[in-house]
XYZ file of C-alpha atoms in Angstrom:
602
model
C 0.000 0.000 0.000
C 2.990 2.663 0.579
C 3.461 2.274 -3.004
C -0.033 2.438 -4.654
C -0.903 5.508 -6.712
C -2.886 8.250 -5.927
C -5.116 10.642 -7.359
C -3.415 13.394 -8.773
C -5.261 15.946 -6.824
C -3.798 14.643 -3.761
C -0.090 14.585 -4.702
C 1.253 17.503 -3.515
C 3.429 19.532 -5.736
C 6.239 22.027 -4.290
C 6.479 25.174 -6.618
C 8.812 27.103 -4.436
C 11.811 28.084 -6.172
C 14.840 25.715 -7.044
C 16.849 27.106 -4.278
C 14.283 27.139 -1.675
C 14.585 30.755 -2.186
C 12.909 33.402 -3.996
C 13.961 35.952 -6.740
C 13.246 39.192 -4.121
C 15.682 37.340 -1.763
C 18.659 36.479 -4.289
C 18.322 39.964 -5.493
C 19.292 41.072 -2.015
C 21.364 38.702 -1.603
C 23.312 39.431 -5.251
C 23.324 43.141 -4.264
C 20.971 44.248 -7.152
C 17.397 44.476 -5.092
C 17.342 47.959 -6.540
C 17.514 46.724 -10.059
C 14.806 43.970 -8.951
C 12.382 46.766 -7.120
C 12.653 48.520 -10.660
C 11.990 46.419 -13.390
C 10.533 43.193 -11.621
C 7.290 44.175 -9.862
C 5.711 45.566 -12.412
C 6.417 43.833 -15.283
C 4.995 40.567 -12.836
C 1.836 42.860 -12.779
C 1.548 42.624 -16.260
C 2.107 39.629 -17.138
C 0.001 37.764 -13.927
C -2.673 40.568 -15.092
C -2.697 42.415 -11.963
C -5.361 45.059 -10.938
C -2.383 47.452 -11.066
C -1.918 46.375 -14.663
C -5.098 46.926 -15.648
C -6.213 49.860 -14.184
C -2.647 51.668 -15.947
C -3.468 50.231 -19.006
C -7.119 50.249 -19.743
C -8.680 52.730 -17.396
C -9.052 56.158 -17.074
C -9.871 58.362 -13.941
C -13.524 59.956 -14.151
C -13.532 63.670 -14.175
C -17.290 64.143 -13.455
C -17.990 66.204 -10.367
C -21.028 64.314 -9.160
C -18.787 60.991 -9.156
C -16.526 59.739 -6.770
C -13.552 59.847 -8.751
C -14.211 56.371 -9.989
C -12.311 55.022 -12.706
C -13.928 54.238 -16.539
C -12.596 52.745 -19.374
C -10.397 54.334 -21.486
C -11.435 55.509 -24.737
C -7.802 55.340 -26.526
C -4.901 53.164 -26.299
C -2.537 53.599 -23.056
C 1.282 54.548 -24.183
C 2.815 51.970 -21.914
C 6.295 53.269 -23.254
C 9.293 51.785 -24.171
C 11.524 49.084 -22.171
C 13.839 48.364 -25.176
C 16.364 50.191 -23.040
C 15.868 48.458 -19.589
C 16.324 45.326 -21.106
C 19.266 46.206 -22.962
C 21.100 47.314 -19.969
C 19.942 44.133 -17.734
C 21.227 41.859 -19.949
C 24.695 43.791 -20.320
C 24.852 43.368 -16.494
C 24.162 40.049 -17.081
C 26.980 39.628 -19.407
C 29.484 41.845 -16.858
C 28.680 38.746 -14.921
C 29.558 36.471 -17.130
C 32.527 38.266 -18.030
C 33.168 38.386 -14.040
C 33.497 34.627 -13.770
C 34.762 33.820 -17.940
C 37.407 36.895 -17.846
C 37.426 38.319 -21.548
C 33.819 37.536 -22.374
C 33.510 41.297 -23.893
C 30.809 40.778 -25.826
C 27.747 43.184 -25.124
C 24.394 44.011 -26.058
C 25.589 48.089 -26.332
C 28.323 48.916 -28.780
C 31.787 49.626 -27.265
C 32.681 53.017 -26.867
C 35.890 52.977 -28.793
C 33.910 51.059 -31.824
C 31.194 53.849 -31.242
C 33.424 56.978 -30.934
C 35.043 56.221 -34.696
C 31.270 56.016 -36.211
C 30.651 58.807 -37.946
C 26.902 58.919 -37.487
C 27.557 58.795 -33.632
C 27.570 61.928 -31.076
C 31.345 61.935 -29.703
C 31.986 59.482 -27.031
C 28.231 58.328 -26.780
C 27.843 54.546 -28.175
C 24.993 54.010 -30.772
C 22.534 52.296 -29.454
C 22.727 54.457 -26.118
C 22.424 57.368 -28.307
C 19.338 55.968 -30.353
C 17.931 55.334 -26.540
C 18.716 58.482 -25.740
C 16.630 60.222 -28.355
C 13.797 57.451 -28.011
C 13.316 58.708 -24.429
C 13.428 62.220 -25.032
C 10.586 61.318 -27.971
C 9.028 59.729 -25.560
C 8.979 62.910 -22.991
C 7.840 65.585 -25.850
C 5.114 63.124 -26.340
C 3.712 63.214 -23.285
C 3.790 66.974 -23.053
C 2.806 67.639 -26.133
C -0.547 65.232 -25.196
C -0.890 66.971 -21.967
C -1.043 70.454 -23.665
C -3.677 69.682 -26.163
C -5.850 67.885 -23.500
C -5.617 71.630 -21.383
C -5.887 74.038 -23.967
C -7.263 71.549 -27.225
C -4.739 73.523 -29.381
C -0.587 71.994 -30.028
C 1.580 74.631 -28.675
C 2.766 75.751 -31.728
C -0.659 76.989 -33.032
C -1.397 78.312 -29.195
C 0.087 81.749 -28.996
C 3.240 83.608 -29.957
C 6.721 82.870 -27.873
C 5.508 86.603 -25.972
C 1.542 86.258 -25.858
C 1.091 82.979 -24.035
C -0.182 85.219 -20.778
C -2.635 86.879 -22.876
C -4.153 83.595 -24.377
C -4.625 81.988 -21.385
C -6.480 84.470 -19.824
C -8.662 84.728 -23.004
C -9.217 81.293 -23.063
C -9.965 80.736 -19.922
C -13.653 79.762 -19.861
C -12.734 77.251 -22.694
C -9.485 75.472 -20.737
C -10.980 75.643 -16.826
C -13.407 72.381 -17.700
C -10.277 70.582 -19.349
C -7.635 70.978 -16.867
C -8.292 68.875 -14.046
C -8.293 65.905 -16.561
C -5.669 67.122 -18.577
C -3.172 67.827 -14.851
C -4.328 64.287 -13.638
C -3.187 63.007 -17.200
C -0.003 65.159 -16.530
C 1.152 64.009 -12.692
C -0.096 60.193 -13.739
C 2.079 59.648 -16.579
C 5.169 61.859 -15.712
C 5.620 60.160 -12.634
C 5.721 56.620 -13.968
C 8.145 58.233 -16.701
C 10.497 59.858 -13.816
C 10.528 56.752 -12.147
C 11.543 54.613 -15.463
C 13.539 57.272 -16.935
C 14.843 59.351 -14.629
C 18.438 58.228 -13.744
C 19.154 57.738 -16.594
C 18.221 60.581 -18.407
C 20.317 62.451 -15.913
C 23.738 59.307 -16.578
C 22.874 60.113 -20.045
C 23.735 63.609 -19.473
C 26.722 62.762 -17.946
C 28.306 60.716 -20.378
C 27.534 62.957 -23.917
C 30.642 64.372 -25.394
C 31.503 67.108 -26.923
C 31.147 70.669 -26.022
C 28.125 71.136 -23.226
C 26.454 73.691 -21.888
C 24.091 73.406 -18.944
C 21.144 75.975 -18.895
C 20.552 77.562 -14.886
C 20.689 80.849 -12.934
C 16.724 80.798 -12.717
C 14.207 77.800 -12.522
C 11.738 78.779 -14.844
C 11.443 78.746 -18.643
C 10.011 81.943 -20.525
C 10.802 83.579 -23.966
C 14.067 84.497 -23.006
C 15.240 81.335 -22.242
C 13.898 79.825 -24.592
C 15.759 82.154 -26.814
C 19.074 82.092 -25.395
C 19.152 78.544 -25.926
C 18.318 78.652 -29.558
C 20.950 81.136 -29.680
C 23.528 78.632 -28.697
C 22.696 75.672 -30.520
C 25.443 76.101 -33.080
C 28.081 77.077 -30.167
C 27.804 73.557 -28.120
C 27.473 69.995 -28.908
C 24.241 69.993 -26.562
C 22.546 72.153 -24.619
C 21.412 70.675 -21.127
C 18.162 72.194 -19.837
C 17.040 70.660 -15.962
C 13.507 69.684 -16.503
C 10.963 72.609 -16.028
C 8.312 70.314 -15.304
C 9.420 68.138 -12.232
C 9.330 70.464 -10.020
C 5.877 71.363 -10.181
C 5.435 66.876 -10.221
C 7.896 66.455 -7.448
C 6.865 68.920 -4.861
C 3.372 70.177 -4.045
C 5.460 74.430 -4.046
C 2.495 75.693 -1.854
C 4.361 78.916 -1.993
C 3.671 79.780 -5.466
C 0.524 81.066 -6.648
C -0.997 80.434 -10.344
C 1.008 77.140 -10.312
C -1.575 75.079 -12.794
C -0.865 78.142 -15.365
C 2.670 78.397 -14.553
C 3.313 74.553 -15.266
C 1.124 75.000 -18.235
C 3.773 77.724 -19.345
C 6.728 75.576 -18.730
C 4.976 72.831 -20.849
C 4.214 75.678 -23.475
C 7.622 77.323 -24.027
C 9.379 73.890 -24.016
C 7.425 72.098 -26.729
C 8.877 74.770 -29.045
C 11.918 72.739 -29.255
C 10.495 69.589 -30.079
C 11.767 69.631 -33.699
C 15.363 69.522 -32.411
C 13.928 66.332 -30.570
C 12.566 64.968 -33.553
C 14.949 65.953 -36.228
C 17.022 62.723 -36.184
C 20.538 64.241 -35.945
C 24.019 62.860 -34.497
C 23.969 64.073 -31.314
C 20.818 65.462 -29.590
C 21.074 69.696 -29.551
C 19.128 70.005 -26.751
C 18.929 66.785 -23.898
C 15.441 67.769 -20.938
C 16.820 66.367 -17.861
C 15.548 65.676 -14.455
C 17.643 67.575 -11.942
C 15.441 66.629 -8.791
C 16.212 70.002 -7.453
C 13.255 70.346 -4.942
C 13.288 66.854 -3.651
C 17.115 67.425 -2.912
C 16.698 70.874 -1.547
C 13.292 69.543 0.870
C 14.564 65.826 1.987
C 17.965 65.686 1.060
C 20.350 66.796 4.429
C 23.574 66.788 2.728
C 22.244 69.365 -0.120
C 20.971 71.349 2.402
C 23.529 71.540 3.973
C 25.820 72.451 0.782
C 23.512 75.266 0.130
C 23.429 76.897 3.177
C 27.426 76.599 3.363
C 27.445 78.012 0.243
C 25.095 81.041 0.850
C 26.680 81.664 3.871
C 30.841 81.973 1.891
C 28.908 84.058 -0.154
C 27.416 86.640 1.778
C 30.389 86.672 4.093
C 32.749 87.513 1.613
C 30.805 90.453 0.676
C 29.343 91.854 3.591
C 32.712 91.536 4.922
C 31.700 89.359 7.885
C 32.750 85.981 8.510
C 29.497 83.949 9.477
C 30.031 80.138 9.808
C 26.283 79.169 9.769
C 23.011 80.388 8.537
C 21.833 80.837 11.725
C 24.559 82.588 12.749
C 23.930 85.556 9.793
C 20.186 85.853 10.496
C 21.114 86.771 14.093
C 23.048 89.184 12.580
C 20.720 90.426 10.012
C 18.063 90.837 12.844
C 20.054 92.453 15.675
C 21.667 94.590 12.539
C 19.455 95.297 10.626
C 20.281 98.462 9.507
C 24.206 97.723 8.954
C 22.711 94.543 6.638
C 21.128 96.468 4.864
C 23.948 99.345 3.751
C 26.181 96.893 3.088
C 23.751 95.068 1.009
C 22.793 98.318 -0.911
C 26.590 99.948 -1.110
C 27.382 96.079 -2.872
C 24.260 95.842 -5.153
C 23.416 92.391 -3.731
C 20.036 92.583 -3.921
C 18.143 92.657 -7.750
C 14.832 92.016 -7.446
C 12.609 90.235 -10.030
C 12.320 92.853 -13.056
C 14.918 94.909 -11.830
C 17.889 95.863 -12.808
C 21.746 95.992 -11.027
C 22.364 99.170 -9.291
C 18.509 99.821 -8.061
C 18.681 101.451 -4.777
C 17.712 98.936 -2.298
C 14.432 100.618 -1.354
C 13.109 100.406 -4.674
C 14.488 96.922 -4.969
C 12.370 95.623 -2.351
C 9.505 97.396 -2.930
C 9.706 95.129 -6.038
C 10.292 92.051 -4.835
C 6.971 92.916 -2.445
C 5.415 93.096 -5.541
C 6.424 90.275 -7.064
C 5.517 88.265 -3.922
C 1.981 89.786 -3.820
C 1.603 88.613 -7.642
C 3.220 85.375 -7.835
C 2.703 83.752 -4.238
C 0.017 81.868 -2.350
C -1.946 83.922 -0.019
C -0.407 81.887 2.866
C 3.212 82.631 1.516
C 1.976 86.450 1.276
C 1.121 85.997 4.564
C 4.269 84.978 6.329
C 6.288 87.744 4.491
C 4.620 90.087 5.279
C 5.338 89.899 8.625
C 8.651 89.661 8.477
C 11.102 92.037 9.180
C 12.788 94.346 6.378
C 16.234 92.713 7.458
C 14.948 88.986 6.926
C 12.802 89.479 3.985
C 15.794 91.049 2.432
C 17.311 87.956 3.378
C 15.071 85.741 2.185
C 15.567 87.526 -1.544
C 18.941 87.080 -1.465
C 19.009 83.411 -0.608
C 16.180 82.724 -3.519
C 18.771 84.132 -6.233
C 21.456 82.647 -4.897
C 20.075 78.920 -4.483
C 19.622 78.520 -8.021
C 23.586 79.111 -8.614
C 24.480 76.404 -5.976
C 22.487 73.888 -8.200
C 23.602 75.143 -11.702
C 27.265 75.292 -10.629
C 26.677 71.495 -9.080
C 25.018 70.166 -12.613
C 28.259 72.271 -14.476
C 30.891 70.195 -12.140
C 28.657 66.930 -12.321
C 27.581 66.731 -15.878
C 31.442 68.037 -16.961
C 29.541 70.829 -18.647
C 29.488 74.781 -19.211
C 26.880 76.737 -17.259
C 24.764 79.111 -19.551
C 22.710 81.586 -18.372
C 19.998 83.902 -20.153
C 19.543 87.193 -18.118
C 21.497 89.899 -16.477
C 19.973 89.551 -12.843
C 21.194 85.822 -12.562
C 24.866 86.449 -14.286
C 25.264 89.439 -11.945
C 25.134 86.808 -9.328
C 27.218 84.221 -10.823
C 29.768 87.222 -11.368
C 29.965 87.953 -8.065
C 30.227 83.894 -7.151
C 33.134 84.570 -9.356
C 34.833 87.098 -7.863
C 34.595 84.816 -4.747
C 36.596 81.660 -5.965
C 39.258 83.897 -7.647
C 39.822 86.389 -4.294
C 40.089 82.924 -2.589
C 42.366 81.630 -4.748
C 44.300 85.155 -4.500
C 43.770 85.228 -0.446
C 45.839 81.743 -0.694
C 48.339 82.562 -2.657
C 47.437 80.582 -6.033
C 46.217 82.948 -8.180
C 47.892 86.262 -9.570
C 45.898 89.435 -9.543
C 46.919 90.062 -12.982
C 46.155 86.784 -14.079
C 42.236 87.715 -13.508
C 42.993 91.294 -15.366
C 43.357 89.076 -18.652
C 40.189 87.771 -18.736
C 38.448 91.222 -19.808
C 40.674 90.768 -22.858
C 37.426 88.314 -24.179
C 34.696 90.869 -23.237
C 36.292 93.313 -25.353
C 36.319 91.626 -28.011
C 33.454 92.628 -30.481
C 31.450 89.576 -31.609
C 28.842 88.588 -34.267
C 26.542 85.401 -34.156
C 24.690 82.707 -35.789
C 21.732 83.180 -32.833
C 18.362 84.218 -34.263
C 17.566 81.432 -36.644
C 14.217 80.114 -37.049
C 14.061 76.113 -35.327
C 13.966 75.015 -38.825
C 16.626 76.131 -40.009
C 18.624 75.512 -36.937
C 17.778 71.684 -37.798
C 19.623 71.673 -41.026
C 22.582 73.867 -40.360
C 23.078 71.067 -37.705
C 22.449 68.307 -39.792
C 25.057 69.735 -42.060
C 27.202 70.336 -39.449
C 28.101 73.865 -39.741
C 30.352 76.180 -37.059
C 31.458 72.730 -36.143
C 34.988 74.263 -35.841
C 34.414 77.072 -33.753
C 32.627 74.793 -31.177
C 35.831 71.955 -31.354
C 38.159 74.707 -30.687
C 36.644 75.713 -27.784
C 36.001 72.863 -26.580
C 39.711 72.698 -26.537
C 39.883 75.764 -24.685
C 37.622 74.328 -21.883
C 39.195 71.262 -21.437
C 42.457 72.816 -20.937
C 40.759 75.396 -18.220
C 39.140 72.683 -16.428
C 42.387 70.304 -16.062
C 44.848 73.003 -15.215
C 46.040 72.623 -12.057
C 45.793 75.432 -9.363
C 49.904 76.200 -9.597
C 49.032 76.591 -13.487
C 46.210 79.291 -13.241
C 48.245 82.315 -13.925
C 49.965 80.918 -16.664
C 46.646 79.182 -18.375
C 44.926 81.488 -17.850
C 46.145 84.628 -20.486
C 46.492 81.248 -22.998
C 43.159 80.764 -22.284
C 41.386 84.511 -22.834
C 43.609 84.876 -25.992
C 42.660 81.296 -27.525
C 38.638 82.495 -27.262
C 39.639 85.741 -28.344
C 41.237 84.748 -31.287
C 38.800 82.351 -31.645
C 35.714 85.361 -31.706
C 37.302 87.095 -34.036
C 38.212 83.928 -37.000
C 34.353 83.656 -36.147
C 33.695 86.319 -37.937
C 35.092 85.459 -40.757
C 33.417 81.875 -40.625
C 29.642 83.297 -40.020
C 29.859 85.380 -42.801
C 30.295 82.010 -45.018
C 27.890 80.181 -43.363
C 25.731 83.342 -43.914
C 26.103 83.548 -47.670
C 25.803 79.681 -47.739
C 22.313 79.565 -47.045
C 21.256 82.985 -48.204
C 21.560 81.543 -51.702
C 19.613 78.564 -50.151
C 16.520 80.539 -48.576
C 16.988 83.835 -50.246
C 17.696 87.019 -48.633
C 14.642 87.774 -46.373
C 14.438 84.499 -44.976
C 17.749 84.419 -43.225
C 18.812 88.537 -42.460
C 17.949 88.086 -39.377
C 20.574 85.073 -38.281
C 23.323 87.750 -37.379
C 23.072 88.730 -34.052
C 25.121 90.216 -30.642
C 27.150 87.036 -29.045
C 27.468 86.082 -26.062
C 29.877 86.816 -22.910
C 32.692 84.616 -21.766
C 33.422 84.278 -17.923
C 35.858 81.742 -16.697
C 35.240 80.628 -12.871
C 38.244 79.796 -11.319
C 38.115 76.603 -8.599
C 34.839 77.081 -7.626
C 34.011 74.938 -4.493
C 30.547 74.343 -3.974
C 31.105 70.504 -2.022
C 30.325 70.323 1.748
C 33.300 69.950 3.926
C 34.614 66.791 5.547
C 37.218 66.345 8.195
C 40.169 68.627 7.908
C 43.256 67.604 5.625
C 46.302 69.031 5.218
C 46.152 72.130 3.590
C 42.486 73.449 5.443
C 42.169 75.872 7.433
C 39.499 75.232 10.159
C 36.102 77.604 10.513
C 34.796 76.392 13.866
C 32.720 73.149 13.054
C 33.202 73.367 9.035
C 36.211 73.111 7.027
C 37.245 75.813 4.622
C 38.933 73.586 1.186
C 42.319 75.331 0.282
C 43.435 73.559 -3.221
C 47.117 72.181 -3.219
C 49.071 73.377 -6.130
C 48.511 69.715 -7.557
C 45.289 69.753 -7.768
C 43.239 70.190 -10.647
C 41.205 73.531 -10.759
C 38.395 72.719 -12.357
C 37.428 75.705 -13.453
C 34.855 76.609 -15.627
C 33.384 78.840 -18.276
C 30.636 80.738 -17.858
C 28.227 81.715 -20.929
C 25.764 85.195 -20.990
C 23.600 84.471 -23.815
C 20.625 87.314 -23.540
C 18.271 87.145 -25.924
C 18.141 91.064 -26.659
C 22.015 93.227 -26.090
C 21.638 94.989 -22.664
């Protein structure tokens, strides 16, 4: 009898895994549970047909005021996206494995970067199929605004308004888009969040590892007409143009501070989607690359960027005011117990330019300004709190906001080996002064000749003409074909040598450097005018007058140290509980070059 059969149904059958184990624990087990909690889960959903599955994929939230937010069936097809690039890079890991425990298995699903890098049709040290990724993503992004925008206003942005009238159209058409919006912003926070979460590291790795000449757009956090324009200005002056994503931070923090924020992330959406040709043009290496910085998650949960940025504000402020303050707390007891000694020595340095203004606005007028632009732009609750603060700490308060910004643009320059660009005079009066801080620390330390810095003007007076006002179109081809690709190896050339000079080699790299762009301006002109003539025969006269405009302005900044302190090494001098950095001689400078590209000549 211990060997008779038995009915199937009471044999039991162990479907555990192999290793009495399950994937979740080898993946912690392996090290990789972070690659397992983001690709495993929910591709399990979808193929077991979880509710999670189906709700993404065929359901739709109801918009209808006398419902319960209830979900319906979708009337289109859900855009699941693309995972073509997940599963290329889990089975490369998979094969670092292999090549782990077979040394010289080399084989890959991505191309080598030294087979990549002699392609032709590839971007300069990106491989291929990255590169194809790359611009599938950003497709992928433009997509979902561009979806998002005609669900809130039913027109593409394009046909919506002109670059300067998108103010005036929305509050024309605001009977017709106040029904669509909440659909349209629950469409918008749905399906950018799943494509932050898929996409959002490596967008920003992507970044990272482009060649070529970069710039990184910052000095402000929003996105208007003159951004937009000072970007467009630059696309034949840099490989690619990094812009930090103008629409997380309106996904990634709830910014109960700002008023008119449904409008205002409707304008970020607006001005951006003028650049989706670039996206969609198919050339070598992407112009323009829409990254996620994750500025206000960093800046609200993130201790050690907090920290940075207060560090940084207060080296800042104490080198000007003339004061050395070691925390933040330390210079708002000194703001409020002096107030009125804060505030001369804010207004004799021109610290303070408030939004609209301009630098040199007596400091009365300058606040009375930002007031304003707190009473327009700001919750009521925000309005609220400010307004009973102090004169001393709202001044404060100003300062801080424009400085902030620059902590975060020079971070993505020194983290994304890039150039930062910036669009208006308020924010590169600020990054001047930032400027002037690194070099008279370099100078206080005995690394950096005062005459040295006197060189530098030698590239602001040098008179410049530009390839900047071209219409998107346009822009597309002259890239395609590859044009001004000189000017931007050159000084490319010029950067690279800035960045890896050491700090004993400023004053002599430094000259090199301002003549090199210098003389690099003025073969430009020379160049341009060919270009010019080029395509004037091409489009005829009218069509392309208008491509000559004013350049931009050149800025090298010299060491600048925005990283938090750690325990003191030799060569630091200590600042009661934090560490000032002094550079050794040896050590590379990594300085960098700053770009004014205004849309209009001040």
């Amino acid at each position: 009898m211990a060997n008779e059969d038995r009915w199937l149904e009471f044999v039991s059958i162990d479907l555990g895994h192999w290793a009495a184990t399950d994937l979740r624990k080898l993946s912690e087990d392996s090290g990789v549970k972070p690659d397992y909690d983001r690709l495993y889960p929910w591709t399990s959903a979808f193929t077991h047909g979880n509710w999670a599955a189906v709700r993404n994929s065929c359901f739709d939230l109801c918009i209808n005021p006398l419902h319960r937010l209830h979900r319906r069936l979708r009337s289109d097809t859900a855009d699941l996206g693309d995972v073509v690039a997940d599963a290329c890079e889990l089975v490369d890991k998979i094969l670092d494995t292999v090549d782990s425990l077979y040394p010289g298995f080399t084989q890959r699903v991505t191309l080598p970067e030294s087979r990549a890098t002699s392609t032709s049709v590839s971007a300069p040290g990106v491989p291929a199929p990255k590169l194809a990724a790359l611009a599938t993503v950003q497709r992928e992004f433009f997509e979902i605004l561009d979806e998002f925008f005609l669900r809130a206003t039913g027109d593409p942005a394009e046909d919506f308004a002109p670059l300067d009238s998108f103010g005036e159209r929305v509050r024309a058409e605001a009977q017709k888009i106040g029904p669509r919006a909440p659909q349209a912003y629950m469409y918008a926070h749905e399906t950018f969040g799943s494509f932050y979460k898929r996409f959002g590291s490596h967008l920003y790795s992507e970044a990272k590892s482009l060649g070529g000449l970069k710039l990184v757009f910052g000095g402000s956090s929003q996105l208007h007409k003159s951004q937009f324009q000072a970007v467009r200005k630059m696309l034949l002056y840099a490989d690619s143009i990094l812009i930090p994503d103008p629409i997380l931070p309106w996904i990634e923090s709830p910014r109960v501070e700002e008023g008119f924020r449904s409008v205002r992330f409707l304008e970020a959406a607006f001005f951006l989607l003028h650049f989706k040709p670039l996206v969609e043009g198919d050339l070598p290496c992407p112009p323009i690359l829409v990254f996620p910085s994750f500025e206000k998650s960093l800046e609200e949960r993130d201790p050690t960027t907090q920290a940075r940025i207060e560090i940084f504000i207060t080296r800042v402020l104490s080198h000007f005011l003339g004061r050395q303050f070691e925390t933040l707390e330390e210079l708002q007891r000194f703001v409020t117990t002096q107030q009125a000694d804060f505030m001369r020595e804010v207004d004799e340095k021109n610290l303070l330019v408030a939004p609209g203004g301009h630098v040199g606005q007596p400091l009365r007028e300058a606040l009375n300004q930002y007031e304003a632009e707190i009473k327009q732009w700001r919750s009521e609750s925000y309005q609220t709190t400010m307004a009973e603060l102090p004169k001393g700490v709202l001044l404060l308060n100003g300062l801080i906001e424009r400085l902030a910004p620059h902590y975060h643009l020079l971070e993505n320059a020194e983290e994304l080996s890039s150039c930062p660009l910036i669009a208006l005079h308020a924010p590169w009066h600020y990054y001047s002064l930032i400027s002037k801080l690194f070099a008279a620390r370099l100078q206080a330390q005995g690394s950096l000749d005062p005459q040295a810095v006197v060189a530098l003007d030698l590239i602001k007076k040098t008179p410049q003409k530009w390839l900047g006002d071209i219409p998107l179109a346009h822009l597309v081809e002259l890239l395609s074909n590859r044009e001004n690709e000189h000017f931007r190896t050159r000084l490319k050339e010029l950067v690279s040598e800035l960045r890896k000079a050491p700090v004993a080699n400023l004053n002599r790299i430094l000259p090199d450097i301002s003549r090199g762009i210098a003389s690099l301006l003025q073969e430009h002109d020379t160049d341009i005018h060919a270009i010019h003539e080029k395509y004037k025969s091409r489009y005829g006269e009218t069509h392309v007058k208008g491509y000559l405009t004013t350049g931009a302005t050149y800025m090298p900044t010299l060491a600048p140290t925005i990283r938090l302190p750690v325990q003191p090494r030799v060569g630091q001098v200590q600042l009661g509980e934090e560490t000032e950095p002094t550079e050794t001689p040896c050590d590379p400078a990594n300085s960098l070059l700053g770009v004014l590209a205004p849309a209009k000549p001040s």
